[in-house]
Amino acid sequence: MQLGMIGLGRMGANMVQRLMRAGHECVVYDTDPKAVADLETEGATGSSDIADFCAKLRPPRAAWVMVPAAVVDTVIDQLEPHLQAGDIIIDGGNSYYQDDIRHAKRLHAKDIQFVDCGTSGGVFGLERGYCLMIGGDTQAVEQLDPIFAALAPGAGAIERTEGRSGDYDRAELGYLHCGPNGAGHFVKMVHNGIEYGLMAAYAEGFNLLKHAGVGRADHAVDAETAPLSDPAFYQYEMDLARIAEVWRRGSVVSSWLLDLTANALQGDPELKTFGGRVSDSGEGRWTSIAAIETGTPAPVLTSALYERFTSRGEAEFANQILSAMRYQFGGHHEKPETPARG
Amino acid sequence: MQLGMIGLGRMGANMVQRLMRAGHECVVYDTDPKAVADLETEGATGSSDIADFCAKLRPPRAAWVMVPAAVVDTVIDQLEPHLQAGDIIIDGGNSYYQDDIRHAKRLHAKDIQFVDCGTSGGVFGLERGYCLMIGGDTQAVEQLDPIFAALAPGAGAIERTEGRSGDYDRAELGYLHCGPNGAGHFVKMVHNGIEYGLMAAYAEGFNLLKHAGVGRADHAVDAETAPLSDPAFYQYEMDLARIAEVWRRGSVVSSWLLDLTANALQGDPELKTFGGRVSDSGEGRWTSIAAIETGTPAPVLTSALYERFTSRGEAEFANQILSAMRYQFGGHHEKPETPARG
Amino acid sequence: MQLGMIGLGRMGANMVQRLMRAGHECVVYDTDPKAVADLETEGATGSSDIADFCAKLRPPRAAWVMVPAAVVDTVIDQLEPHLQAGDIIIDGGNSYYQDDIRHAKRLHAKDIQFVDCGTSGGVFGLERGYCLMIGGDTQAVEQLDPIFAALAPGAGAIERTEGRSGDYDRAELGYLHCGPNGAGHFVKMVHNGIEYGLMAAYAEGFNLLKHAGVGRADHAVDAETAPLSDPAFYQYEMDLARIAEVWRRGSVVSSWLLDLTANALQGDPELKTFGGRVSDSGEGRWTSIAAIETGTPAPVLTSALYERFTSRGEAEFANQILSAMRYQFGGHHEKPETPARG
Amino acid sequence: MQLGMIGLGRMGANMVQRLMRAGHECVVYDTDPKAVADLETEGATGSSDIADFCAKLRPPRAAWVMVPAAVVDTVIDQLEPHLQAGDIIIDGGNSYYQDDIRHAKRLHAKDIQFVDCGTSGGVFGLERGYCLMIGGDTQAVEQLDPIFAALAPGAGAIERTEGRSGDYDRAELGYLHCGPNGAGHFVKMVHNGIEYGLMAAYAEGFNLLKHAGVGRADHAVDAETAPLSDPAFYQYEMDLARIAEVWRRGSVVSSWLLDLTANALQGDPELKTFGGRVSDSGEGRWTSIAAIETGTPAPVLTSALYERFTSRGEAEFANQILSAMRYQFGGHHEKPETPARG
């Protein structure tokens, strides 16, 4: 079928390519004409502005928006005048699910459908396919089924879940209609919240392995650290790249994130190209806020989020307060920084 | 080659079978004669006691001990008199790495080798192979290479890590000599610490999805919970089994633990067969203690551990203290329990 | 001066009494006529409805609203038609500071002033005075100064902060104009967020002291708990009431919350009157949400909040997920509950 | 009575002065002769070495050791040959309670008593008195009662706990015999664990107040931070020194640590003299280890500890792992550091 794609960044452009490989027809638009031109050479129909984009789509139109969350409102504002009853807007980016509910309400008033679609897969999606978490009215979601099927990974070689048999459920093909509007991005939000937790678990574990030699004589002693109870127990020099590798096979902690960690450590065992200032996008925050609002304990997911804040220096004043208190009651002066330990 | 196995529980018995399938010869012993007899019918050489077990092994003997951590000391005490210089004891269980260092020192005094081997794989290991994390002297570890190779999963169909080429490294075959004594169990300890964190991340995420409908009218209102800022945003009824399924393909959070979660939710979507009292074995504790001793922040891993303690009621008195304080300063009485929410 | 008070619960009624003791004139209203009558016998001017309440106040009126956060909107709706330019509404309850900004904007359009005032002190405020955190326009706040001064504790016998001299700053008298609208409740919100953290620190500490005897032979062994490395180190039977008492004098952890804990433990050392289901009102949640939105790490404050959620059973499904995973990969069955430990 | 003091640092020297003011006779020793000479001018009996120190004490001797935990073993080794049956050694420092149990066992074999005494009070103890948590045999503790009574704060002006009447309990005078050997330092350990939690609660709260203006136009925008949902809600400029001050009177969060925070912020509102590298001594670590070993959840106390580790850069490699993963799956490059926000 025909699909329009607005936003031809890393994600949008790859998705267009995957759709065209599956035989779908794509009309594309981006504020960067080069991104449009690049996809035209691959067989897409380019467009020069939103009006042109909408004109090149046949009703009922399906316009997939793949732009930063902060820009979605603007793009919908621009699209709306060119759309008519029966058309569908799909927001496939990382939007807040509460915005979906607002968008859907507004567009439904004009009989335009709105579908929210959380999309996971990153730069590997073109080849591996994208995991799609979809929210919206059933009819609209059904109408887009060929598109979702083409973007999703399909059943692949993955072992089937115990108890499942017969025809594949769509969830087994890698896409799922999660519920009414917002449900898709809600599930994607929680997905990313979990992702933060998983990443932090590996990161803390590898960091601990990195510290397994703090008792060694060749180790710079950090004056700040209370002396080890017995340095003999912390004499190891761990090969982190090989440890990541060995865990990939047969172990309980094997995962795609571990595969990626093995890739990273294989190429740069000290990770010297990374300074350790870790950004966070909205989903990790929204997940913790949803946990708080619904009264659901989520200490691991929120700890992971706070670790990212701290990596960017946001705990600094809190730490100064602590030092100030210690000075007040104990006369403790801060100790100077010593050479980092490896 | 020939290997002796002491401890024929779920892990030990499966490992003997996997070794025999690979053509190795196994002498087996367990305090339960039936466990011995069962493996004899599969082709293993049974033994009636430790002395008999050692007599049936040809020097240099290799005796693999696969028993609960608390019993390892006793078994080594029993083995030692029957062993001679050049023999090897392998502790393949979930022992504390600091005990390995102690065991190795003691046995080295008699020229007996000690090898510690963290073993991951669970009930699936017989078919999938076991991920092995090994500590000990290089010569002893080399000597046992055929055993490790047979137990490990091998390279399999898993995509190769970027930047690796040529012959497979042992880590790529699923086993790794991590360093001197204790290193194997140290890596296994951290492995399990990470496992706790990963499990908690999924558990918290699915619990949040379960709470996504707390704004629905059909939901029992919990008098304890502060009212939702806007119930309209928490109206969903999520199909957790399908969500686990869809994440298995193409998503960033795919993993073996997620595969298992999909299995569990497919069979019993409400998990009614589980009450939620979550045990912890030693490794999660040791990981957090190692983090504390080495000054390595591990909030996610330790949060996951504490959640297990709390699941068993161990926070009860702390909560009573909180209620008592609230009553003291605000005259707040505890509210009665209301029907659980779904 | 004259002040009107709407909401004569524990807080509002005590505040009226404290104001009257200081010579102020109070007009009072509550939906419960008995609460009104009680204060009339103490010298307050009662009123029968909001219209009557406003009629009995002399312009420029000062109407203090002391009702649950959920009811503030309704009360303001009822007040507004009876007020005129120059009148002031004070919200002294535990409202969300973002609501203050909304209320102020709406009332300013009619030249009615809005002041938000976070009020701490609980049931002890009548005698000790209330700590007041105030937001709003300077002129309105100045106008109410006699009221704030009467409600606040005053300088009292507390040792003066180093570096302060001369006349007392209002902060030293126990009330502070924190900034424009919302600032008062923002500071009160953070105050309560800190309160959650402080309470949890004591609660966890006393719970640990309670566990200091888990190695004793008279202690029920919990099959769920990994065996202690050395029971000899956990043989104590701590007298928690006396420990709370001794910390009240000369120690770094002395505080008013500790005083209250000592009160509670003195009367009921086992706290048997409390079941341990700990409620949370809005401020703890709002504090964590503000931390997340501003990118400020607050792991202690949020952990304290999540502990309360968990005390009410909200982690149950997460724990079932953990048990289900453990069963899947390791064949682990849950162990039955054993008699609680003390 | 007569007491010997070994270790004349900030704590030991002040304690000697407080004892002499109460009429006790002190024999003092330190490896630094100047510290000895200083106290001699105040009336203490100096000594030139351990032998001399013991010779100047009349049997049954009472020797108080006030040295760093790491030196206690050495000092006891030096004392032992000069002591006889009936003498008492008191360890008043911050020792690990498990070491007390070891020390007591060894000294009891020679009929020398050992008393462990956790001492809180910091640099203010000379004037305010010290809160004492004592472990050991009842007879020895009774024998030292005049010393403990003189060091402790006494009942003072603090309001009596509800339900207490008649003669003051020793706990009300600021010292407590907590149980057999180790009990004193166990209680002190938990005391300091709580202290870490309390300090972190204040530090996080003040840091959040510091971030209350992140929506202001004059605020450097941090490219790393997800945009605020609504900057209008974060426009405040909080006066932290005054907020600390106002909370000191009548509020639920008033405490001695808050008094000290007010002191610090009054003198240096930006805390520019502190870099924010926060040391930790042993007790915070031991508290968390005890929580883990006894299966007691302590997320707040352990979070507070990990925040200190992180303040010293120990999370750096974990953060690099996170950035490496993000680059792998999403092609995300780290963003450069931007000017700090205030």
Short mmCIF file of N, CA, C and O in Angstrom, two decimals, chain B residues 51-112:
data_model
loop_
_atom_site.label_atom_id
_atom_site.label_comp_id
_atom_site.label_asym_id
_atom_site.label_seq_id
_atom_site.Cartn_x
_atom_site.Cartn_y
_atom_site.Cartn_z
N ALA B 51 35.29 -42.82 49.08
CA ALA B 51 36.50 -43.64 48.88
C ALA B 51 36.37 -44.43 47.58
O ALA B 51 37.29 -44.46 46.74
N ASP B 52 35.21 -45.06 47.40
CA ASP B 52 34.94 -45.81 46.18
C ASP B 52 35.02 -44.92 44.95
O ASP B 52 35.60 -45.27 43.92
N PHE B 53 34.44 -43.72 45.09
CA PHE B 53 34.46 -42.73 44.01
C PHE B 53 35.90 -42.42 43.59
O PHE B 53 36.25 -42.45 42.40
N CYS B 54 36.75 -42.15 44.59
CA CYS B 54 38.13 -41.78 44.28
C CYS B 54 38.90 -42.98 43.71
O CYS B 54 39.76 -42.83 42.83
N ALA B 55 38.56 -44.16 44.19
CA ALA B 55 39.25 -45.36 43.71
C ALA B 55 38.93 -45.62 42.24
O ALA B 55 39.76 -46.15 41.49
N LYS B 56 37.71 -45.25 41.84
CA LYS B 56 37.31 -45.50 40.45
C LYS B 56 37.84 -44.45 39.48
O LYS B 56 37.67 -44.59 38.26
N LEU B 57 38.42 -43.39 40.01
CA LEU B 57 39.01 -42.35 39.14
C LEU B 57 40.49 -42.66 38.93
O LEU B 57 41.20 -43.01 39.87
N ARG B 58 40.96 -42.49 37.70
CA ARG B 58 42.37 -42.72 37.40
C ARG B 58 43.17 -41.44 37.63
O ARG B 58 42.75 -40.37 37.17
N PRO B 59 44.31 -41.55 38.31
CA PRO B 59 45.14 -40.36 38.50
C PRO B 59 45.72 -39.90 37.16
O PRO B 59 46.03 -40.78 36.34
N PRO B 60 45.98 -38.63 36.91
CA PRO B 60 45.54 -37.56 37.82
C PRO B 60 44.02 -37.42 37.78
O PRO B 60 43.45 -37.25 36.72
N ARG B 61 43.41 -37.49 38.95
CA ARG B 61 41.95 -37.46 39.05
C ARG B 61 41.39 -36.05 38.82
O ARG B 61 42.04 -35.06 39.17
N ALA B 62 40.19 -36.01 38.29
CA ALA B 62 39.45 -34.74 38.19
C ALA B 62 38.09 -34.95 38.84
O ALA B 62 37.26 -35.69 38.30
N ALA B 63 37.90 -34.33 40.00
CA ALA B 63 36.65 -34.51 40.74
C ALA B 63 35.87 -33.21 40.77
O ALA B 63 36.30 -32.23 41.37
N TRP B 64 34.74 -33.23 40.09
CA TRP B 64 33.88 -32.03 40.00
C TRP B 64 32.86 -32.10 41.13
O TRP B 64 32.10 -33.07 41.23
N VAL B 65 32.83 -31.04 41.97
CA VAL B 65 31.92 -31.00 43.10
C VAL B 65 30.76 -30.06 42.75
O VAL B 65 30.98 -28.90 42.43
N MET B 66 29.54 -30.58 42.79
CA MET B 66 28.36 -29.80 42.37
C MET B 66 27.31 -29.89 43.48
O MET B 66 26.26 -30.53 43.33
N VAL B 67 27.63 -29.24 44.62
CA VAL B 67 26.77 -29.34 45.80
C VAL B 67 26.49 -27.93 46.33
O VAL B 67 27.15 -26.97 45.94
N PRO B 68 25.48 -27.79 47.20
CA PRO B 68 25.21 -26.46 47.78
C PRO B 68 26.46 -25.87 48.45
O PRO B 68 27.27 -26.61 49.02
N ALA B 69 26.58 -24.54 48.37
CA ALA B 69 27.77 -23.86 48.89
C ALA B 69 28.07 -24.28 50.33
O ALA B 69 29.24 -24.45 50.72
N ALA B 70 27.03 -24.49 51.12
CA ALA B 70 27.24 -24.79 52.54
C ALA B 70 27.88 -26.15 52.77
O ALA B 70 28.39 -26.43 53.86
N VAL B 71 27.86 -27.02 51.76
CA VAL B 71 28.34 -28.39 51.92
C VAL B 71 29.73 -28.58 51.33
O VAL B 71 30.37 -29.61 51.55
N VAL B 72 30.22 -27.58 50.59
CA VAL B 72 31.48 -27.75 49.87
C VAL B 72 32.63 -28.10 50.82
O VAL B 72 33.43 -29.01 50.55
N ASP B 73 32.70 -27.40 51.94
CA ASP B 73 33.79 -27.66 52.89
C ASP B 73 33.83 -29.13 53.31
O ASP B 73 34.89 -29.76 53.32
N THR B 74 32.67 -29.66 53.65
CA THR B 74 32.57 -31.05 54.08
C THR B 74 33.05 -31.99 52.98
O THR B 74 33.82 -32.94 53.24
N VAL B 75 32.59 -31.76 51.78
CA VAL B 75 32.96 -32.66 50.67
C VAL B 75 34.47 -32.61 50.43
O VAL B 75 35.11 -33.65 50.21
N ILE B 76 35.04 -31.42 50.48
CA ILE B 76 36.50 -31.33 50.28
C ILE B 76 37.23 -32.07 51.40
O ILE B 76 38.22 -32.78 51.15
N ASP B 77 36.73 -31.92 52.62
CA ASP B 77 37.32 -32.66 53.75
C ASP B 77 37.32 -34.17 53.49
O ASP B 77 38.27 -34.88 53.82
N GLN B 78 36.20 -34.62 52.92
CA GLN B 78 36.08 -36.07 52.67
C GLN B 78 36.96 -36.52 51.51
O GLN B 78 37.50 -37.63 51.51
N LEU B 79 37.09 -35.65 50.50
CA LEU B 79 37.87 -36.02 49.32
C LEU B 79 39.37 -36.06 49.60
O LEU B 79 40.08 -36.97 49.14
N GLU B 80 39.83 -35.07 50.34
CA GLU B 80 41.26 -34.82 50.46
C GLU B 80 42.10 -36.07 50.79
O GLU B 80 43.12 -36.30 50.13
N PRO B 81 41.70 -36.87 51.77
CA PRO B 81 42.54 -38.02 52.13
C PRO B 81 42.71 -39.03 51.00
O PRO B 81 43.68 -39.80 51.01
N HIS B 82 41.77 -39.03 50.05
CA HIS B 82 41.82 -40.02 48.97
C HIS B 82 42.50 -39.48 47.72
O HIS B 82 42.56 -40.19 46.72
N LEU B 83 42.94 -38.26 47.78
CA LEU B 83 43.56 -37.67 46.58
C LEU B 83 45.06 -37.58 46.74
O LEU B 83 45.61 -37.70 47.83
N GLN B 84 45.75 -37.37 45.61
CA GLN B 84 47.22 -37.29 45.66
C GLN B 84 47.69 -36.13 44.79
O GLN B 84 46.90 -35.52 44.06
N ALA B 85 48.95 -35.84 44.86
CA ALA B 85 49.53 -34.75 44.10
C ALA B 85 49.15 -34.88 42.63
O ALA B 85 49.21 -35.99 42.07
N GLY B 86 48.76 -33.77 42.03
CA GLY B 86 48.40 -33.79 40.62
C GLY B 86 46.90 -33.92 40.38
O GLY B 86 46.42 -33.59 39.29
N ASP B 87 46.17 -34.38 41.36
CA ASP B 87 44.71 -34.46 41.21
C ASP B 87 44.10 -33.06 41.22
O ASP B 87 44.72 -32.10 41.69
N ILE B 88 42.89 -32.97 40.72
CA ILE B 88 42.20 -31.66 40.65
C ILE B 88 40.80 -31.77 41.25
O ILE B 88 40.06 -32.69 40.93
N ILE B 89 40.47 -30.83 42.11
CA ILE B 89 39.07 -30.67 42.55
C ILE B 89 38.50 -29.44 41.85
O ILE B 89 39.14 -28.37 41.84
N ILE B 90 37.32 -29.60 41.25
CA ILE B 90 36.63 -28.45 40.64
C ILE B 90 35.37 -28.17 41.46
O ILE B 90 34.55 -29.06 41.67
N ASP B 91 35.23 -26.95 41.93
CA ASP B 91 33.98 -26.56 42.58
C ASP B 91 33.13 -25.81 41.56
O ASP B 91 33.42 -24.66 41.22
N GLY B 92 32.11 -26.47 41.06
CA GLY B 92 31.27 -25.90 40.01
C GLY B 92 29.99 -25.27 40.53
O GLY B 92 29.16 -24.80 39.74
N GLY B 93 29.83 -25.22 41.85
CA GLY B 93 28.59 -24.69 42.44
C GLY B 93 28.62 -23.18 42.60
O GLY B 93 29.43 -22.49 41.98
N ASN B 94 27.73 -22.69 43.44
CA ASN B 94 27.61 -21.25 43.65
C ASN B 94 28.34 -20.81 44.92
O ASN B 94 27.77 -20.17 45.79
N SER B 95 29.65 -21.15 44.99
CA SER B 95 30.41 -20.84 46.19
C SER B 95 30.87 -19.39 46.21
O SER B 95 30.95 -18.74 45.17
N TYR B 96 31.20 -18.94 47.40
CA TYR B 96 31.73 -17.59 47.58
C TYR B 96 33.19 -17.61 47.15
O TYR B 96 33.96 -18.48 47.57
N TYR B 97 33.59 -16.66 46.33
CA TYR B 97 34.94 -16.70 45.76
C TYR B 97 36.02 -16.62 46.84
O TYR B 97 37.13 -17.10 46.65
N GLN B 98 35.69 -16.03 47.97
CA GLN B 98 36.70 -15.94 49.04
C GLN B 98 36.96 -17.33 49.63
O GLN B 98 38.07 -17.60 50.10
N ASP B 99 35.94 -18.20 49.58
CA ASP B 99 36.17 -19.58 50.02
C ASP B 99 37.09 -20.31 49.05
O ASP B 99 37.89 -21.16 49.46
N ASP B 100 36.98 -20.00 47.77
CA ASP B 100 37.87 -20.63 46.78
C ASP B 100 39.34 -20.35 47.12
O ASP B 100 40.20 -21.23 47.02
N ILE B 101 39.59 -19.10 47.46
CA ILE B 101 40.99 -18.71 47.75
C ILE B 101 41.51 -19.53 48.93
O ILE B 101 42.64 -20.02 48.92
N ARG B 102 40.66 -19.71 49.92
CA ARG B 102 41.01 -20.50 51.09
C ARG B 102 41.21 -21.98 50.71
O ARG B 102 42.20 -22.60 51.09
N HIS B 103 40.28 -22.52 49.94
CA HIS B 103 40.39 -23.93 49.54
C HIS B 103 41.66 -24.18 48.73
O HIS B 103 42.35 -25.17 48.93
N ALA B 104 41.91 -23.27 47.79
CA ALA B 104 43.06 -23.47 46.90
C ALA B 104 44.36 -23.48 47.70
O ALA B 104 45.25 -24.32 47.47
N LYS B 105 44.45 -22.57 48.64
CA LYS B 105 45.67 -22.45 49.45
C LYS B 105 45.92 -23.75 50.20
O LYS B 105 47.05 -24.29 50.21
N ARG B 106 44.87 -24.23 50.80
CA ARG B 106 44.98 -25.45 51.60
C ARG B 106 45.35 -26.66 50.74
O ARG B 106 46.22 -27.46 51.10
N LEU B 107 44.73 -26.80 49.58
CA LEU B 107 44.98 -27.97 48.73
C LEU B 107 46.33 -27.87 48.03
O LEU B 107 47.01 -28.89 47.83
N HIS B 108 46.71 -26.67 47.67
CA HIS B 108 48.02 -26.48 47.03
C HIS B 108 49.14 -26.98 47.93
O HIS B 108 50.18 -27.45 47.45
N ALA B 109 48.91 -26.87 49.22
CA ALA B 109 49.94 -27.33 50.16
C ALA B 109 50.21 -28.83 49.99
O ALA B 109 51.28 -29.33 50.33
N LYS B 110 49.24 -29.52 49.43
CA LYS B 110 49.44 -30.96 49.16
C LYS B 110 49.58 -31.23 47.67
O LYS B 110 49.38 -32.36 47.20
N ASP B 111 49.85 -30.19 46.90
CA ASP B 111 49.98 -30.30 45.44
C ASP B 111 48.72 -30.79 44.75
O ASP B 111 48.78 -31.34 43.64
N ILE B 112 47.61 -30.62 45.41
CA ILE B 112 46.33 -30.87 44.75
C ILE B 112 45.86 -29.54 44.16
O ILE B 112 45.96 -28.50 44.80
#
